[in-house]
Every structure is written in C-alpha cells, then in structure tokens.
Short mmCIF file of C-alpha atoms in Angstrom, two decimals:
data_model
loop_
_atom_site.label_atom_id
_atom_site.label_comp_id
_atom_site.label_asym_id
_atom_site.label_seq_id
_atom_site.Cartn_x
_atom_site.Cartn_y
_atom_site.Cartn_z
CA UNK A 95 -11.17 -62.45 -21.33
CA UNK A 96 -13.19 -62.55 -24.54
CA UNK A 97 -15.66 -65.41 -24.90
CA UNK A 98 -13.90 -66.81 -28.01
CA UNK A 99 -10.60 -67.07 -26.08
CA UNK A 100 -12.19 -69.02 -23.21
CA UNK A 101 -12.16 -72.79 -23.11
CA UNK A 102 -15.48 -74.55 -23.67
CA UNK A 103 -15.54 -75.50 -19.96
CA UNK A 104 -14.87 -71.90 -18.90
CA UNK A 105 -17.75 -70.69 -21.07
CA UNK A 106 -20.14 -73.25 -19.58
CA UNK A 107 -19.24 -72.25 -16.02
CA UNK A 108 -19.52 -68.53 -16.82
CA UNK A 109 -22.97 -69.03 -18.36
CA UNK A 110 -24.08 -71.00 -15.31
CA UNK A 111 -22.81 -68.26 -12.99
CA UNK A 112 -24.56 -65.51 -14.93
CA UNK A 113 -27.78 -67.53 -14.92
CA UNK A 114 -27.45 -68.06 -11.17
CA UNK A 115 -26.85 -64.34 -10.59
CA UNK A 116 -30.21 -63.51 -12.19
CA UNK A 117 -31.80 -65.21 -9.15
CA UNK A 118 -33.79 -67.57 -11.35
CA UNK A 119 -32.81 -70.71 -9.42
CA UNK A 120 -33.80 -69.35 -5.99
CA UNK A 121 -37.64 -69.30 -5.86
CA UNK A 122 -39.04 -72.51 -4.36
CA UNK A 123 -41.56 -72.79 -7.19
CA UNK A 124 -38.74 -72.91 -9.76
CA UNK A 125 -36.79 -75.50 -7.75
CA UNK A 126 -39.88 -77.70 -7.41
CA UNK A 127 -40.60 -77.45 -11.15
CA UNK A 128 -37.05 -78.47 -12.01
CA UNK A 129 -37.16 -81.42 -9.58
CA UNK A 130 -40.45 -82.57 -11.10
CA UNK A 131 -38.92 -82.24 -14.59
CA UNK A 132 -35.99 -84.40 -13.48
CA UNK A 133 -38.48 -87.00 -12.22
CA UNK A 134 -40.26 -86.86 -15.59
CA UNK A 135 -36.94 -87.38 -17.36
CA UNK A 136 -36.24 -90.57 -15.38
CA UNK A 137 -39.79 -91.83 -15.88
CA UNK A 138 -40.01 -91.13 -19.61
CA UNK A 139 -36.48 -92.28 -20.48
CA UNK A 140 -36.37 -95.47 -18.41
CA UNK A 141 -35.68 -97.70 -21.41
CA UNK A 142 -32.96 -95.41 -22.80
CA UNK A 143 -31.25 -95.35 -19.39
CA UNK A 144 -31.46 -99.15 -19.03
CA UNK A 145 -30.07 -99.67 -22.55
CA UNK A 146 -27.10 -97.37 -21.85
CA UNK A 147 -26.27 -99.11 -18.56
CA UNK A 148 -26.54 -102.51 -20.28
CA UNK A 149 -23.94 -101.37 -22.85
CA UNK A 150 -21.66 -99.91 -20.16
CA UNK A 151 -21.79 -102.60 -17.44
CA UNK A 152 -23.93 -105.43 -18.85
CA UNK A 153 -26.53 -104.78 -16.14
CA UNK A 154 -30.02 -106.20 -16.60
CA UNK A 155 -33.06 -103.91 -16.77
CA UNK A 156 -34.18 -105.12 -13.32
CA UNK A 157 -30.81 -104.27 -11.81
CA UNK A 158 -30.83 -100.77 -13.31
CA UNK A 159 -34.37 -100.21 -12.06
CA UNK A 160 -33.52 -101.37 -8.54
CA UNK A 161 -30.18 -99.62 -8.08
CA UNK A 162 -30.45 -96.55 -10.30
CA UNK A 163 -33.88 -95.24 -11.26
CA UNK A 164 -35.92 -96.23 -8.18
CA UNK A 165 -33.32 -94.67 -5.85
CA UNK A 166 -33.39 -91.47 -7.86
CA UNK A 167 -37.17 -91.28 -7.89
CA UNK A 168 -37.25 -91.80 -4.12
CA UNK A 169 -34.70 -89.02 -3.59
CA UNK A 170 -36.66 -86.60 -5.79
CA UNK A 171 -39.97 -87.44 -4.11
CA UNK A 172 -38.53 -86.71 -0.64
CA UNK A 173 -37.06 -83.40 -1.86
CA UNK A 174 -40.34 -82.28 -3.46
CA UNK A 175 -42.34 -83.25 -0.39
CA UNK A 176 -40.01 -81.65 2.19
CA UNK A 177 -38.42 -78.72 0.34
CA UNK A 178 -40.64 -76.02 1.90
CA UNK A 179 -39.71 -77.30 5.36
CA UNK A 180 -35.96 -77.59 4.57
CA UNK A 181 -35.73 -74.12 3.05
CA UNK A 182 -37.67 -72.36 5.85
CA UNK A 183 -35.82 -70.23 8.43
CA UNK A 184 -34.82 -72.38 11.43
CA UNK A 185 -35.36 -70.78 14.86
CA UNK A 186 -32.62 -71.23 17.46
CA UNK A 187 -32.34 -70.78 21.22
CA UNK A 188 -31.61 -67.22 22.35
CA UNK A 189 -29.62 -65.66 25.15
CA UNK A 190 -31.38 -63.33 27.62
CA UNK A 191 -29.88 -60.27 25.92
CA UNK A 192 -31.41 -61.31 22.54
CA UNK A 193 -34.77 -62.56 23.88
CA UNK A 194 -36.73 -59.80 22.08
CA UNK A 195 -34.82 -60.28 18.80
CA UNK A 196 -35.43 -62.42 15.74
CA UNK A 197 -32.71 -65.10 15.72
CA UNK A 198 -32.67 -67.84 13.09
CA UNK A 199 -30.69 -69.84 10.54
CA UNK A 200 -31.51 -69.14 6.90
CA UNK A 201 -30.46 -71.79 4.33
CA UNK A 202 -29.12 -70.07 1.22
CA UNK A 203 -27.76 -71.36 -2.13
CA UNK A 204 -23.96 -71.55 -2.40
CA UNK A 205 -23.83 -70.61 -6.10
CA UNK A 206 -22.41 -72.81 -8.85
CA UNK A 207 -21.70 -76.44 -7.90
CA UNK A 208 -19.56 -78.91 -9.86
CA UNK A 209 -20.76 -82.53 -9.70
CA UNK A 210 -18.28 -85.16 -10.91
CA UNK A 211 -19.99 -88.55 -11.20
CA UNK A 212 -18.69 -92.12 -11.08
CA UNK A 213 -18.92 -94.93 -13.63
CA UNK A 214 -20.09 -97.85 -11.47
CA UNK A 215 -23.63 -96.49 -10.92
CA UNK A 216 -23.52 -93.80 -13.59
CA UNK A 217 -27.01 -92.37 -12.99
CA UNK A 218 -27.68 -92.51 -9.27
CA UNK A 219 -24.29 -91.22 -8.02
CA UNK A 220 -24.34 -88.39 -10.58
CA UNK A 221 -27.95 -87.25 -10.34
CA UNK A 222 -28.59 -87.70 -6.58
CA UNK A 223 -26.19 -84.84 -5.76
CA UNK A 224 -27.92 -82.84 -8.53
CA UNK A 225 -31.23 -83.30 -6.69
CA UNK A 226 -29.62 -81.68 -3.63
CA UNK A 227 -28.08 -78.88 -5.71
CA UNK A 228 -31.42 -78.01 -7.35
CA UNK A 229 -33.32 -78.25 -4.06
CA UNK A 230 -30.84 -75.87 -2.39
CA UNK A 231 -31.27 -73.31 -5.21
CA UNK A 232 -27.84 -73.67 -6.83
CA UNK A 233 -26.70 -73.84 -10.41
CA UNK A 234 -24.81 -77.08 -11.15
CA UNK A 235 -22.37 -78.22 -13.82
CA UNK A 236 -22.75 -82.00 -14.25
CA UNK A 237 -19.69 -84.02 -15.32
CA UNK A 238 -20.61 -87.71 -15.83
CA UNK A 239 -17.81 -90.26 -15.88
CA UNK A 240 -16.43 -90.84 -19.36
CA UNK A 241 -15.73 -94.50 -18.43
CA UNK A 242 -19.48 -95.26 -18.60
CA UNK A 243 -19.49 -93.65 -22.04
CA UNK A 244 -23.01 -94.63 -23.20
CA UNK A 245 -24.62 -93.27 -20.02
CA UNK A 246 -22.55 -90.06 -20.22
CA UNK A 247 -23.53 -89.45 -23.86
CA UNK A 248 -27.22 -90.07 -23.11
CA UNK A 249 -27.11 -87.67 -20.14
CA UNK A 250 -25.51 -84.99 -22.32
CA UNK A 251 -28.16 -85.44 -25.04
CA UNK A 252 -31.30 -85.73 -22.94
CA UNK A 253 -30.90 -83.81 -19.68
CA UNK A 254 -31.01 -80.36 -21.39
CA UNK A 255 -34.42 -81.32 -22.81
CA UNK A 256 -35.83 -81.45 -19.28
CA UNK A 257 -33.77 -79.05 -17.14
CA UNK A 258 -32.78 -75.39 -17.54
CA UNK A 259 -29.89 -75.63 -19.98
CA UNK A 260 -27.75 -72.78 -18.62
CA UNK A 261 -28.25 -73.52 -14.92
CA UNK A 262 -27.70 -77.30 -15.20
CA UNK A 263 -25.37 -78.00 -18.16
CA UNK A 264 -23.77 -81.41 -18.79
CA UNK A 265 -20.08 -81.48 -19.76
CA UNK A 266 -18.68 -84.71 -21.22
CA UNK A 267 -15.06 -85.64 -21.78
CA UNK A 268 -12.08 -87.35 -20.21
CA UNK A 269 -9.17 -86.35 -17.99
CA UNK A 270 -8.26 -83.12 -19.84
CA UNK A 271 -11.87 -81.81 -19.76
CA UNK A 272 -12.16 -82.64 -16.05
CA UNK A 273 -8.86 -80.89 -15.34
CA UNK A 274 -10.03 -77.82 -17.25
CA UNK A 275 -13.29 -77.79 -15.27
CA UNK A 276 -11.33 -78.00 -12.02
CA UNK A 277 -9.33 -74.90 -13.03
CA UNK A 278 -12.57 -72.88 -12.89
CA UNK A 279 -13.89 -71.33 -9.71
CA UNK A 280 -16.89 -73.11 -8.18
CA UNK A 281 -18.72 -72.59 -4.91
CA UNK A 282 -18.66 -76.32 -4.10
CA UNK A 283 -17.21 -79.43 -5.75
CA UNK A 284 -18.94 -82.77 -5.27
CA UNK A 285 -16.81 -85.74 -6.37
CA UNK A 286 -17.57 -89.47 -6.29
CA UNK A 287 -14.72 -91.85 -7.11
CA UNK A 288 -11.37 -93.07 -5.81
CA UNK A 289 -9.05 -91.45 -3.30
CA UNK A 290 -6.22 -90.86 -5.83
CA UNK A 291 -8.40 -88.58 -7.96
CA UNK A 292 -10.03 -87.28 -4.77
CA UNK A 293 -6.70 -85.78 -3.73
CA UNK A 294 -6.36 -84.03 -7.11
CA UNK A 295 -9.92 -82.66 -6.85
CA UNK A 296 -9.26 -81.33 -3.35
CA UNK A 297 -5.95 -79.79 -4.43
CA UNK A 298 -7.58 -78.02 -7.39
CA UNK A 299 -10.47 -76.78 -5.21
CA UNK A 300 -8.04 -75.47 -2.59
CA UNK A 301 -6.64 -72.94 -5.10
CA UNK A 302 -10.04 -71.20 -5.03
CA UNK A 303 -10.78 -72.00 -1.36
CA UNK A 304 -13.72 -74.04 -2.64
CA UNK A 305 -15.27 -76.53 -0.20
CA UNK A 306 -15.52 -80.15 -1.35
CA UNK A 307 -17.62 -83.23 -0.77
CA UNK A 308 -15.55 -86.34 -1.50
CA UNK A 309 -17.42 -89.63 -1.74
CA UNK A 310 -14.51 -92.06 -1.91
CA UNK A 311 -14.22 -95.73 -0.95
CA UNK A 312 -11.79 -98.05 0.74
CA UNK A 313 -11.76 -101.60 2.05
CA UNK A 314 -15.07 -102.14 3.86
CA UNK A 315 -14.65 -105.01 6.38
CA UNK A 316 -17.26 -107.64 7.21
CA UNK A 317 -16.89 -109.37 10.59
CA UNK A 318 -18.86 -112.61 11.04
CA UNK A 319 -19.45 -113.92 14.56
CA UNK A 320 -19.05 -117.72 14.75
CA UNK A 321 -22.45 -118.09 16.48
CA UNK A 322 -24.46 -116.32 13.77
CA UNK A 323 -26.91 -118.07 11.42
CA UNK A 324 -24.41 -118.60 8.58
CA UNK A 325 -27.06 -119.45 5.97
CA UNK A 326 -28.75 -116.05 6.35
CA UNK A 327 -25.46 -114.14 6.77
CA UNK A 328 -23.93 -115.67 3.62
CA UNK A 329 -27.01 -114.93 1.50
CA UNK A 330 -26.84 -111.25 2.42
CA UNK A 331 -23.05 -111.03 2.03
CA UNK A 332 -23.10 -112.83 -1.35
CA UNK A 333 -25.76 -110.42 -2.61
CA UNK A 334 -23.95 -107.32 -1.30
CA UNK A 335 -20.57 -108.41 -2.67
CA UNK A 336 -21.40 -109.65 -6.17
CA UNK A 337 -24.19 -107.29 -7.22
CA UNK A 338 -22.89 -105.09 -10.11
CA UNK A 339 -20.00 -107.56 -10.39
CA UNK A 340 -18.56 -106.28 -7.10
CA UNK A 341 -18.17 -102.75 -8.47
CA UNK A 342 -19.88 -101.03 -5.53
CA UNK A 343 -18.08 -98.60 -3.23
CA UNK A 344 -19.87 -99.99 -0.15
CA UNK A 345 -19.57 -103.69 -1.09
CA UNK A 346 -18.04 -105.92 1.63
CA UNK A 347 -14.36 -105.87 0.63
CA UNK A 348 -13.15 -108.72 2.86
CA UNK A 349 -14.45 -111.09 5.56
CA UNK A 350 -13.02 -111.47 9.06
CA UNK A 351 -13.95 -114.68 10.88
CA UNK A 352 -12.59 -117.37 13.19
CA UNK A 353 -10.80 -120.34 11.52
CA UNK A 354 -13.47 -122.78 12.79
CA UNK A 355 -16.15 -121.36 10.43
CA UNK A 356 -14.05 -120.56 7.32
CA UNK A 357 -14.87 -123.79 5.44
CA UNK A 358 -18.57 -123.58 6.30
CA UNK A 359 -18.60 -119.99 5.07
CA UNK A 360 -17.06 -121.03 1.75
CA UNK A 361 -19.69 -123.75 1.26
CA UNK A 362 -22.61 -121.47 2.13
CA UNK A 363 -21.34 -118.74 -0.22
CA UNK A 364 -20.87 -121.36 -2.97
CA UNK A 365 -24.55 -122.37 -2.60
CA UNK A 366 -25.68 -118.73 -2.72
CA UNK A 367 -23.62 -117.96 -5.85
CA UNK A 368 -25.27 -120.92 -7.60
CA UNK A 369 -28.70 -119.85 -6.38
CA UNK A 370 -28.25 -116.22 -7.48
CA UNK A 371 -26.23 -116.65 -10.71
CA UNK A 372 -26.71 -120.37 -11.66
CA UNK A 373 -23.82 -122.78 -12.37
CA UNK A 374 -22.86 -120.60 -15.34
CA UNK A 375 -22.70 -116.93 -14.24
CA UNK A 376 -21.01 -115.97 -17.51
CA UNK A 377 -24.21 -116.63 -19.45
CA UNK A 378 -26.62 -115.43 -16.77
CA UNK A 379 -28.29 -112.11 -17.64
CA UNK A 380 -28.14 -110.71 -14.10
CA UNK A 381 -24.38 -111.08 -13.71
CA UNK A 382 -22.45 -108.06 -15.00
CA UNK A 383 -19.02 -107.40 -16.45
CA UNK A 384 -15.91 -105.49 -15.38
CA UNK A 385 -16.11 -101.96 -16.78
CA UNK A 386 -12.98 -102.21 -19.01
CA UNK A 387 -9.81 -104.22 -19.67
CA UNK A 388 -7.60 -102.03 -17.50
CA UNK A 389 -9.73 -102.87 -14.46
CA UNK A 390 -9.95 -106.51 -15.57
CA UNK A 391 -6.14 -106.80 -15.58
CA UNK A 392 -5.85 -104.98 -12.25
CA UNK A 393 -8.32 -107.41 -10.64
CA UNK A 394 -6.68 -110.53 -12.08
CA UNK A 395 -3.32 -109.41 -10.68
CA UNK A 396 -4.87 -109.17 -7.18
CA UNK A 397 -5.43 -112.96 -7.21
CA UNK A 398 -1.68 -113.62 -7.23
CA UNK A 399 -0.41 -115.42 -4.14
CA UNK A 400 -3.86 -116.33 -2.75
CA UNK A 401 -5.78 -119.61 -2.60
CA UNK A 402 -8.92 -119.63 -4.76
CA UNK A 403 -11.74 -121.43 -2.92
CA UNK A 404 -14.58 -120.56 -5.35
CA UNK A 405 -14.53 -119.26 -8.94
CA UNK A 406 -11.41 -117.71 -10.41
CA UNK A 407 -12.59 -118.21 -14.02
CA UNK A 408 -12.19 -115.29 -16.40
CA UNK A 409 -12.47 -114.17 -20.03
CA UNK A 410 -10.52 -111.05 -20.93
CA UNK A 411 -12.31 -110.58 -24.27
CA UNK A 412 -15.61 -110.17 -22.39
CA UNK A 413 -14.14 -108.51 -19.25
CA UNK A 414 -15.69 -111.42 -17.33
CA UNK A 415 -14.51 -112.56 -13.90
CA UNK A 416 -16.56 -115.21 -12.11
CA UNK A 417 -17.74 -114.65 -8.51
CA UNK A 418 -14.54 -115.56 -6.64
CA UNK A 419 -13.77 -116.33 -2.99
CA UNK A 420 -10.22 -116.51 -1.60
CA UNK A 421 -9.37 -118.36 1.63
CA UNK A 422 -6.45 -118.23 4.08
CA UNK A 423 -5.70 -114.64 3.07
CA UNK A 424 -3.49 -112.50 5.35
CA UNK A 425 -3.25 -108.77 5.89
CA UNK A 426 -0.05 -108.75 3.79
CA UNK A 427 -1.61 -110.48 0.75
CA UNK A 428 -1.66 -108.53 -2.52
CA UNK A 429 -5.48 -108.46 -2.53
CA UNK A 430 -5.39 -106.58 0.80
CA UNK A 431 -3.25 -103.69 -0.46
CA UNK A 432 -6.00 -101.76 -2.29
CA UNK A 433 -9.77 -101.53 -2.60
CA UNK A 434 -10.85 -104.55 -4.69
CA UNK A 435 -13.87 -103.06 -6.50
CA UNK A 436 -14.65 -106.32 -8.26
CA UNK A 437 -16.09 -109.83 -7.68
CA UNK A 438 -13.29 -111.10 -5.44
CA UNK A 439 -14.00 -111.82 -1.76
CA UNK A 440 -11.02 -112.64 0.51
CA UNK A 441 -11.50 -114.42 3.87
CA UNK A 442 -9.06 -113.56 6.66
CA UNK A 443 -9.10 -115.63 9.83
CA UNK A 444 -8.73 -113.96 13.21
CA UNK A 445 -9.04 -115.22 16.81
CA UNK A 446 -12.25 -113.35 17.65
CA UNK A 447 -13.90 -109.93 17.95
CA UNK A 448 -10.89 -108.42 19.82
CA UNK A 449 -8.51 -109.14 16.96
CA UNK A 450 -11.17 -108.14 14.37
CA UNK A 451 -11.53 -104.70 15.98
CA UNK A 452 -7.74 -104.34 16.16
CA UNK A 453 -7.39 -105.40 12.48
CA UNK A 454 -9.98 -102.81 11.40
CA UNK A 455 -8.53 -100.00 13.54
CA UNK A 456 -4.97 -100.63 12.25
CA UNK A 457 -6.16 -99.64 8.75
CA UNK A 458 -7.75 -96.58 7.13
CA UNK A 459 -11.33 -95.79 8.15
CA UNK A 460 -13.69 -97.55 5.72
CA UNK A 461 -16.78 -96.19 3.96
CA UNK A 462 -18.88 -99.00 5.46
CA UNK A 463 -18.38 -101.59 8.17
CA UNK A 464 -20.50 -104.75 8.36
CA UNK A 465 -20.94 -107.01 11.37
CA UNK A 466 -23.03 -110.19 11.47
CA UNK A 467 -24.00 -111.41 14.93
CA UNK A 468 -26.99 -112.39 17.04
CA UNK A 469 -25.30 -110.84 20.08
CA UNK A 470 -26.44 -107.22 20.51
CA UNK A 471 -23.73 -106.61 23.09
CA UNK A 472 -21.06 -107.61 20.53
CA UNK A 473 -22.64 -105.36 17.86
CA UNK A 474 -22.72 -102.40 20.27
CA UNK A 475 -19.05 -103.03 21.09
CA UNK A 476 -18.07 -102.91 17.40
CA UNK A 477 -20.09 -99.68 17.06
CA UNK A 478 -18.35 -98.13 20.07
CA UNK A 479 -14.77 -99.21 19.31
CA UNK A 480 -14.45 -98.60 15.55
CA UNK A 481 -14.94 -95.73 13.10
CA UNK A 482 -16.42 -95.83 9.59
CA UNK A 483 -18.65 -93.80 7.27
CA UNK A 484 -21.54 -96.13 8.16
CA UNK A 485 -22.05 -99.30 10.18
CA UNK A 486 -24.62 -101.95 9.25
CA UNK A 487 -25.34 -105.02 11.36
CA UNK A 488 -26.71 -108.18 9.74
CA UNK A 489 -27.11 -106.83 6.22
CA UNK A 490 -25.19 -105.10 3.41
CA UNK A 491 -25.68 -101.95 1.28
CA UNK A 492 -29.23 -101.20 2.47
CA UNK A 493 -28.27 -98.05 4.40
CA UNK A 494 -27.79 -96.33 1.01
CA UNK A 495 -31.55 -96.58 0.41
CA UNK A 496 -32.55 -94.63 3.55
CA UNK A 497 -32.84 -90.92 2.74
CA UNK A 498 -32.80 -89.93 6.42
CA UNK A 499 -29.32 -91.43 6.95
CA UNK A 500 -26.32 -89.32 5.91
CA UNK A 501 -24.22 -91.12 3.30
CA UNK A 502 -20.51 -90.36 3.28
CA UNK A 503 -17.07 -91.35 4.45
CA UNK A 504 -14.66 -90.43 7.20
CA UNK A 505 -10.89 -90.02 6.97
CA UNK A 506 -9.54 -91.55 3.76
CA UNK A 507 -13.00 -92.83 2.74
CA UNK A 508 -14.19 -89.28 2.16
CA UNK A 509 -15.69 -86.14 3.67
CA UNK A 510 -19.12 -84.57 3.62
CA UNK A 511 -22.42 -86.37 3.31
CA UNK A 512 -25.59 -86.44 1.26
CA UNK A 513 -29.08 -87.99 0.76
CA UNK A 514 -32.35 -86.30 1.68
CA UNK A 515 -31.97 -83.21 3.85
CA UNK A 516 -28.25 -83.97 4.25
CA UNK A 517 -27.82 -83.16 0.52
CA UNK A 518 -29.77 -79.92 0.94
CA UNK A 519 -27.72 -78.83 3.96
CA UNK A 520 -24.41 -79.90 2.39
CA UNK A 521 -25.07 -77.73 -0.68
CA UNK A 522 -26.52 -74.76 1.24
CA UNK A 523 -24.95 -72.01 3.29
CA UNK A 524 -26.66 -72.10 6.69
CA UNK A 525 -26.56 -68.35 7.31
CA UNK A 526 -26.78 -67.02 10.87
CA UNK A 527 -29.31 -64.15 11.12
CA UNK A 528 -30.14 -61.81 14.03
CA UNK A 529 -32.69 -59.02 13.51
CA UNK A 530 -32.72 -56.50 16.36
CA UNK A 531 -34.90 -53.43 16.94
CA UNK A 532 -33.43 -50.00 17.67
CA UNK A 533 -35.49 -49.38 20.83
CA UNK A 534 -34.87 -50.71 24.39
CA UNK A 535 -31.29 -49.34 24.40
CA UNK A 536 -31.22 -49.41 28.20
CA UNK A 537 -31.42 -53.19 28.15
CA UNK A 538 -28.30 -53.30 25.95
CA UNK A 539 -26.16 -51.48 28.52
CA UNK A 540 -24.97 -54.82 29.85
CA UNK A 541 -22.99 -55.36 26.64
CA UNK A 542 -20.86 -52.25 26.95
CA UNK A 543 -17.50 -52.17 28.79
CA UNK A 544 -18.45 -52.58 32.47
CA UNK A 545 -17.47 -50.02 35.16
CA UNK A 546 -18.31 -52.23 38.12
CA UNK A 547 -17.93 -55.86 39.08
CA UNK A 548 -21.69 -55.92 39.73
CA UNK A 549 -22.37 -54.89 36.14
CA UNK A 550 -19.93 -57.55 34.91
CA UNK A 551 -21.85 -60.18 36.88
CA UNK A 552 -25.17 -59.17 35.32
CA UNK A 553 -23.56 -59.09 31.87
CA UNK A 554 -22.28 -62.63 32.38
CA UNK A 555 -25.81 -63.82 33.22
CA UNK A 556 -27.48 -62.02 30.31
CA UNK A 557 -24.91 -62.85 27.65
CA UNK A 558 -24.14 -66.45 28.56
CA UNK A 559 -27.45 -67.77 29.86
CA UNK A 560 -29.29 -69.64 27.10
CA UNK A 561 -33.05 -69.34 27.07
CA UNK A 562 -35.10 -72.48 26.59
CA UNK A 563 -38.07 -71.06 24.68
CA UNK A 564 -39.97 -74.35 24.90
CA UNK A 565 -39.78 -74.18 28.69
CA UNK A 566 -40.82 -70.50 28.66
CA UNK A 567 -43.81 -71.34 26.50
CA UNK A 568 -44.82 -74.14 28.88
CA UNK A 569 -44.53 -71.75 31.84
CA UNK A 570 -46.65 -69.14 30.05
CA UNK A 571 -49.34 -71.72 29.25
CA UNK A 572 -49.24 -72.97 32.85
CA UNK A 573 -49.71 -69.42 34.14
CA UNK A 574 -52.63 -68.92 31.76
CA UNK A 575 -54.33 -72.17 32.79
CA UNK A 576 -53.69 -71.39 36.46
CA UNK A 577 -55.38 -68.00 36.11
CA UNK A 578 -58.28 -69.56 34.21
CA UNK A 579 -58.63 -72.34 36.79
CA UNK A 580 -58.57 -69.87 39.68
CA UNK A 581 -61.24 -67.78 37.99
CA UNK A 582 -63.52 -70.82 37.43
CA UNK A 583 -63.08 -72.02 41.03
CA UNK A 584 -63.76 -68.55 42.38
CA UNK A 585 -66.93 -68.16 40.28
CA UNK A 586 -68.21 -71.60 41.32
CA UNK A 587 -67.41 -70.96 45.00
CA UNK A 588 -69.32 -67.68 45.14
CA UNK A 589 -72.30 -68.79 43.07
CA UNK A 590 -72.83 -72.38 44.25
CA UNK A 591 -71.38 -72.30 47.78
CA UNK A 592 -71.23 -68.63 48.82
CA UNK A 593 -69.73 -69.36 52.24
CA UNK A 594 -66.92 -71.59 50.94
CA UNK A 595 -64.31 -68.91 51.57
CA UNK A 596 -65.42 -68.20 55.14
CA UNK A 597 -62.69 -68.46 57.78
CA UNK A 598 -63.92 -71.73 59.29
CA UNK A 599 -63.98 -73.43 55.85
CA UNK A 600 -60.86 -71.90 54.34
CA UNK A 601 -58.98 -75.19 54.51
CA UNK A 602 -61.71 -77.41 53.07
CA UNK A 603 -63.51 -78.11 49.78
CA UNK A 604 -62.85 -76.73 46.31
CA UNK A 605 -59.87 -74.37 46.84
CA UNK A 606 -57.73 -77.13 48.42
CA UNK A 607 -58.61 -79.52 45.62
CA UNK A 608 -57.69 -76.86 43.07
CA UNK A 609 -54.31 -76.25 44.75
CA UNK A 610 -53.58 -79.99 44.75
CA UNK A 611 -54.36 -80.19 41.03
CA UNK A 612 -52.13 -77.16 40.44
CA UNK A 613 -49.26 -78.81 42.33
CA UNK A 614 -49.60 -81.95 40.19
CA UNK A 615 -49.52 -79.87 36.97
CA UNK A 616 -46.36 -78.07 38.16
CA UNK A 617 -44.65 -81.38 38.96
CA UNK A 618 -45.58 -82.83 35.56
CA UNK A 619 -44.25 -79.76 33.75
CA UNK A 620 -40.91 -79.56 35.52
#
C-alpha cells in the first residue's frame, strides 16, 4: 500500500516499526537516555502539566504533584537504577544432561507497543506503561484519552521534543482514531479504562493474535470490622474515596459493615469530609469536578432509590457533586449495579465477616479489596478466602505507590500487571536460551531412543533430575576448605608435634578436633 493511501494512524505505526527494526531502541545506553529525557520532560514542564490537569479535572497543583508527577518520577528513577540488572540474562537451574551447557532466560523487546491511556489520571496511567516500554527496548505508540483533552493536547505537543519522535509518537483523537489504531498490528496492547472498551480492545487485538494488558476496574469493596478504631479507619477511607472526586479505579466503591456501627461510620466520615474539604467543598480548591456532563448525569442517576446520609448536593453547570454517603443500601440498589467512579459512597450492612466474604465472592473479582481490622487472624482469613487484583488492610490506594508490587486486575477487573520490574517483564519476551557445545557426544547418548530398560532408567535420572547449582557450589567450597584444613592440620602436626600421628596417639589431639569441626560444618551446610 502506498504511503498516501494509508491512514494517518497506519503511517505512524509503520514508521515506528521501521524505526524499531533498525535496532535503535535496543542498546541499554539509548534506553537510559530516553528514560532520563522523559524525567527531564516531567521536571521542566511541571507547571504546564499542572495547568492542563486543572483545566481537565479541576485538580490543584498539589494533587497533580502527589498523584501524577511524583509517581512518574519514582517509576523512572527505579527503571534507570535497575535497568542493567533487569535486562541481564537470568540463569536458571539445569538438569544433569545440561549441566555443562549455558542455560538462561534473555529478556528481549516485543516490538511496537500500543499504549491507550485513561482520563482520570491522564499523565501517570499513560506514561508509566511507557516507562516500561522504553526500558524493555520497544517502540511505543502513545494514545492519550481524548476526554482529558488539555492533557492529551499538551502530551502531543511536548513529548516529541524530549523523546525519539518515530519510536515514541503520540496520536490524539477520539473513538474513530482509536478504532483505526486498533486495526493495525502491534506486538502488545496496553489499555487502561473500563471493561466495556476493554472487551473491544481485546477483540481487536485477537485478530492479530496480539497479547494485551487490560487495566480495568470494578467495584472495590471495603469491609470494616466493628472492633476497629473507626476514627482512623474513616479518615483513610474518606481520603481514598473522595480524592480526585472519586474518579480513581482503586477507590473504595462501597462499605460493608455490621448495622451496629453504620451510624457511627456516617458521623465519622462527615467529620472527615469537613476536615478535608471544609463545609463548602464546592469552593474548596482541593476538591475536583466530574470529568464531563455525561458522567455527571450517570452519577446522579445512581442516587435514585437510596437514602442520602451525607451530601447529595450538585451543580450540573460546573459538573460538581458533593462528597456523598448513602446508607441502608442493598446489593440490588441501582448504585450497586456498576462501578461508581465518582464521589458517592454506599454503606451496605451485613451480619459479619462471613457474610462480607460471601457478598464479595458472589460478585466479579475487584481490582482492589480493602479490609479494616485490628484482628490479624480476620485479615488473614479475608486474604485466604477472597480474590482481587490487590488486597490492602487498614489503608486505601497506597499499594499503587510501591514499585515492587505488581499492579493489575484479575478476572473482569483486568489482566496483566505493571510497575517497576513487572512493567519491564510484561513488555518483554522472556526468551529461553540453551547454548550447547558439540563435544562430549557420549554423554548425550541417554537422550536417544533407549534399547534397554537400564538405559531408560539412567535417562530418567539425567533428564528429569534438576540440579541445584547453589548446593553444588556450597559442596565445592566445602571440599576446598576441607582440603585446605587437612593440609594445615597435617603441616602443624608434623612441624610442631611430630609424633602426633603415631599409633598410640592416633585418637587424640588435633586430628580429632579437626574432624569434629568438619562434622559441624557439614551439618550446618546440609
């Protein structure tokens, strides 16, 4: 197909693939330079980024710094610091038949990755996967969400000034542009968003047998034990729920608690809302807005049929909904039929932890599960008897900040994971490598079709028995130290006490002591 007949999206992907095929993105030095350039972009354009997010979501500068730029800088710093280690060949245990061979895993770039970002945290959820893509040596086409239009436009304008323009292009646009991108062949698609679009992304990727990472969402439950310190629990839940106006994929979606603490919970959350956002959240700079009127109307309709305990105020012209708590909600209520993704917190009463676990397990697996309790046995039980992308006890959201933890869903809340080395591994091909020499053919005879049962028995031992190289190394060192120790004892015996080895003293003195020490070493090793 001639270039002028291709769509704009097709041309961008083709350019990225040709650039990748030159091998330019593979050297570690290039990857590190690009990561450092990305860090420089975030550092130099802080104010521009904050201004764009303010226009999109009415977030304050502090909020953008805390939830967007600092997270990105941390992710880049970890990648720069650890990249040499991540990209190095990884030795594996051998079998006896491959003991003389080189056997390892070699991380390799996949090729051209498509990253489709989300609007709620338009920088961090779009550029964190890009950090992994660059670190792994891929090319990446970045598609920011058109819903956060100011952030998307800024990314399109500024990112090419810092990163290699052909390897890491930014494509803006709406549904039709995204659909056209998804018609192209990629080597991996990384999507953050809702499960409805997630299905379409996976369907489009399947036509090319392209693997996907889907960072979706769902209704993340929050179980509160009646014996917990409610003041502390409610502070942490109020923060986790209403930050970014509730538009966080891992925000607590609903509370499960016993009826005896429901009213106390409402009062504690009321105090926290006032403390965090004043008596007038609408005019408080750190309280955001709903992204657009479509989502505003969707959220207001979720209030139907429920009892408002706190908040409920709204202003459609400003896309403002006050921090709202609903009480006496049931599993059949309208607000329980979809992910809320806004500043509405329903409370559902249950009889205790048994019913809470049952309630959670009767529904789709959530992206996050929160439990508040002072009872470690109860927490361990919730861990053991439920399934979710992540589980956090006695706090909310903070697991997202830990690079060493894999971030991702399970079941309907998504597939695949990222952050830190998990991003690198997710966007790499972990290639199995075995390098054998052509000599020692006699030792390979065990592999060939056996003529005797005896040969089959030896083959079974050699092919199936795994070799613990760490143990072998310890044994080799032990043998070396034993030989050295024996030599020292022998020298000392013949120079200092020449008759030590005579028959009548064979069982006394230095040699016995040496053997005892040797026995202790053997016991400690094994």
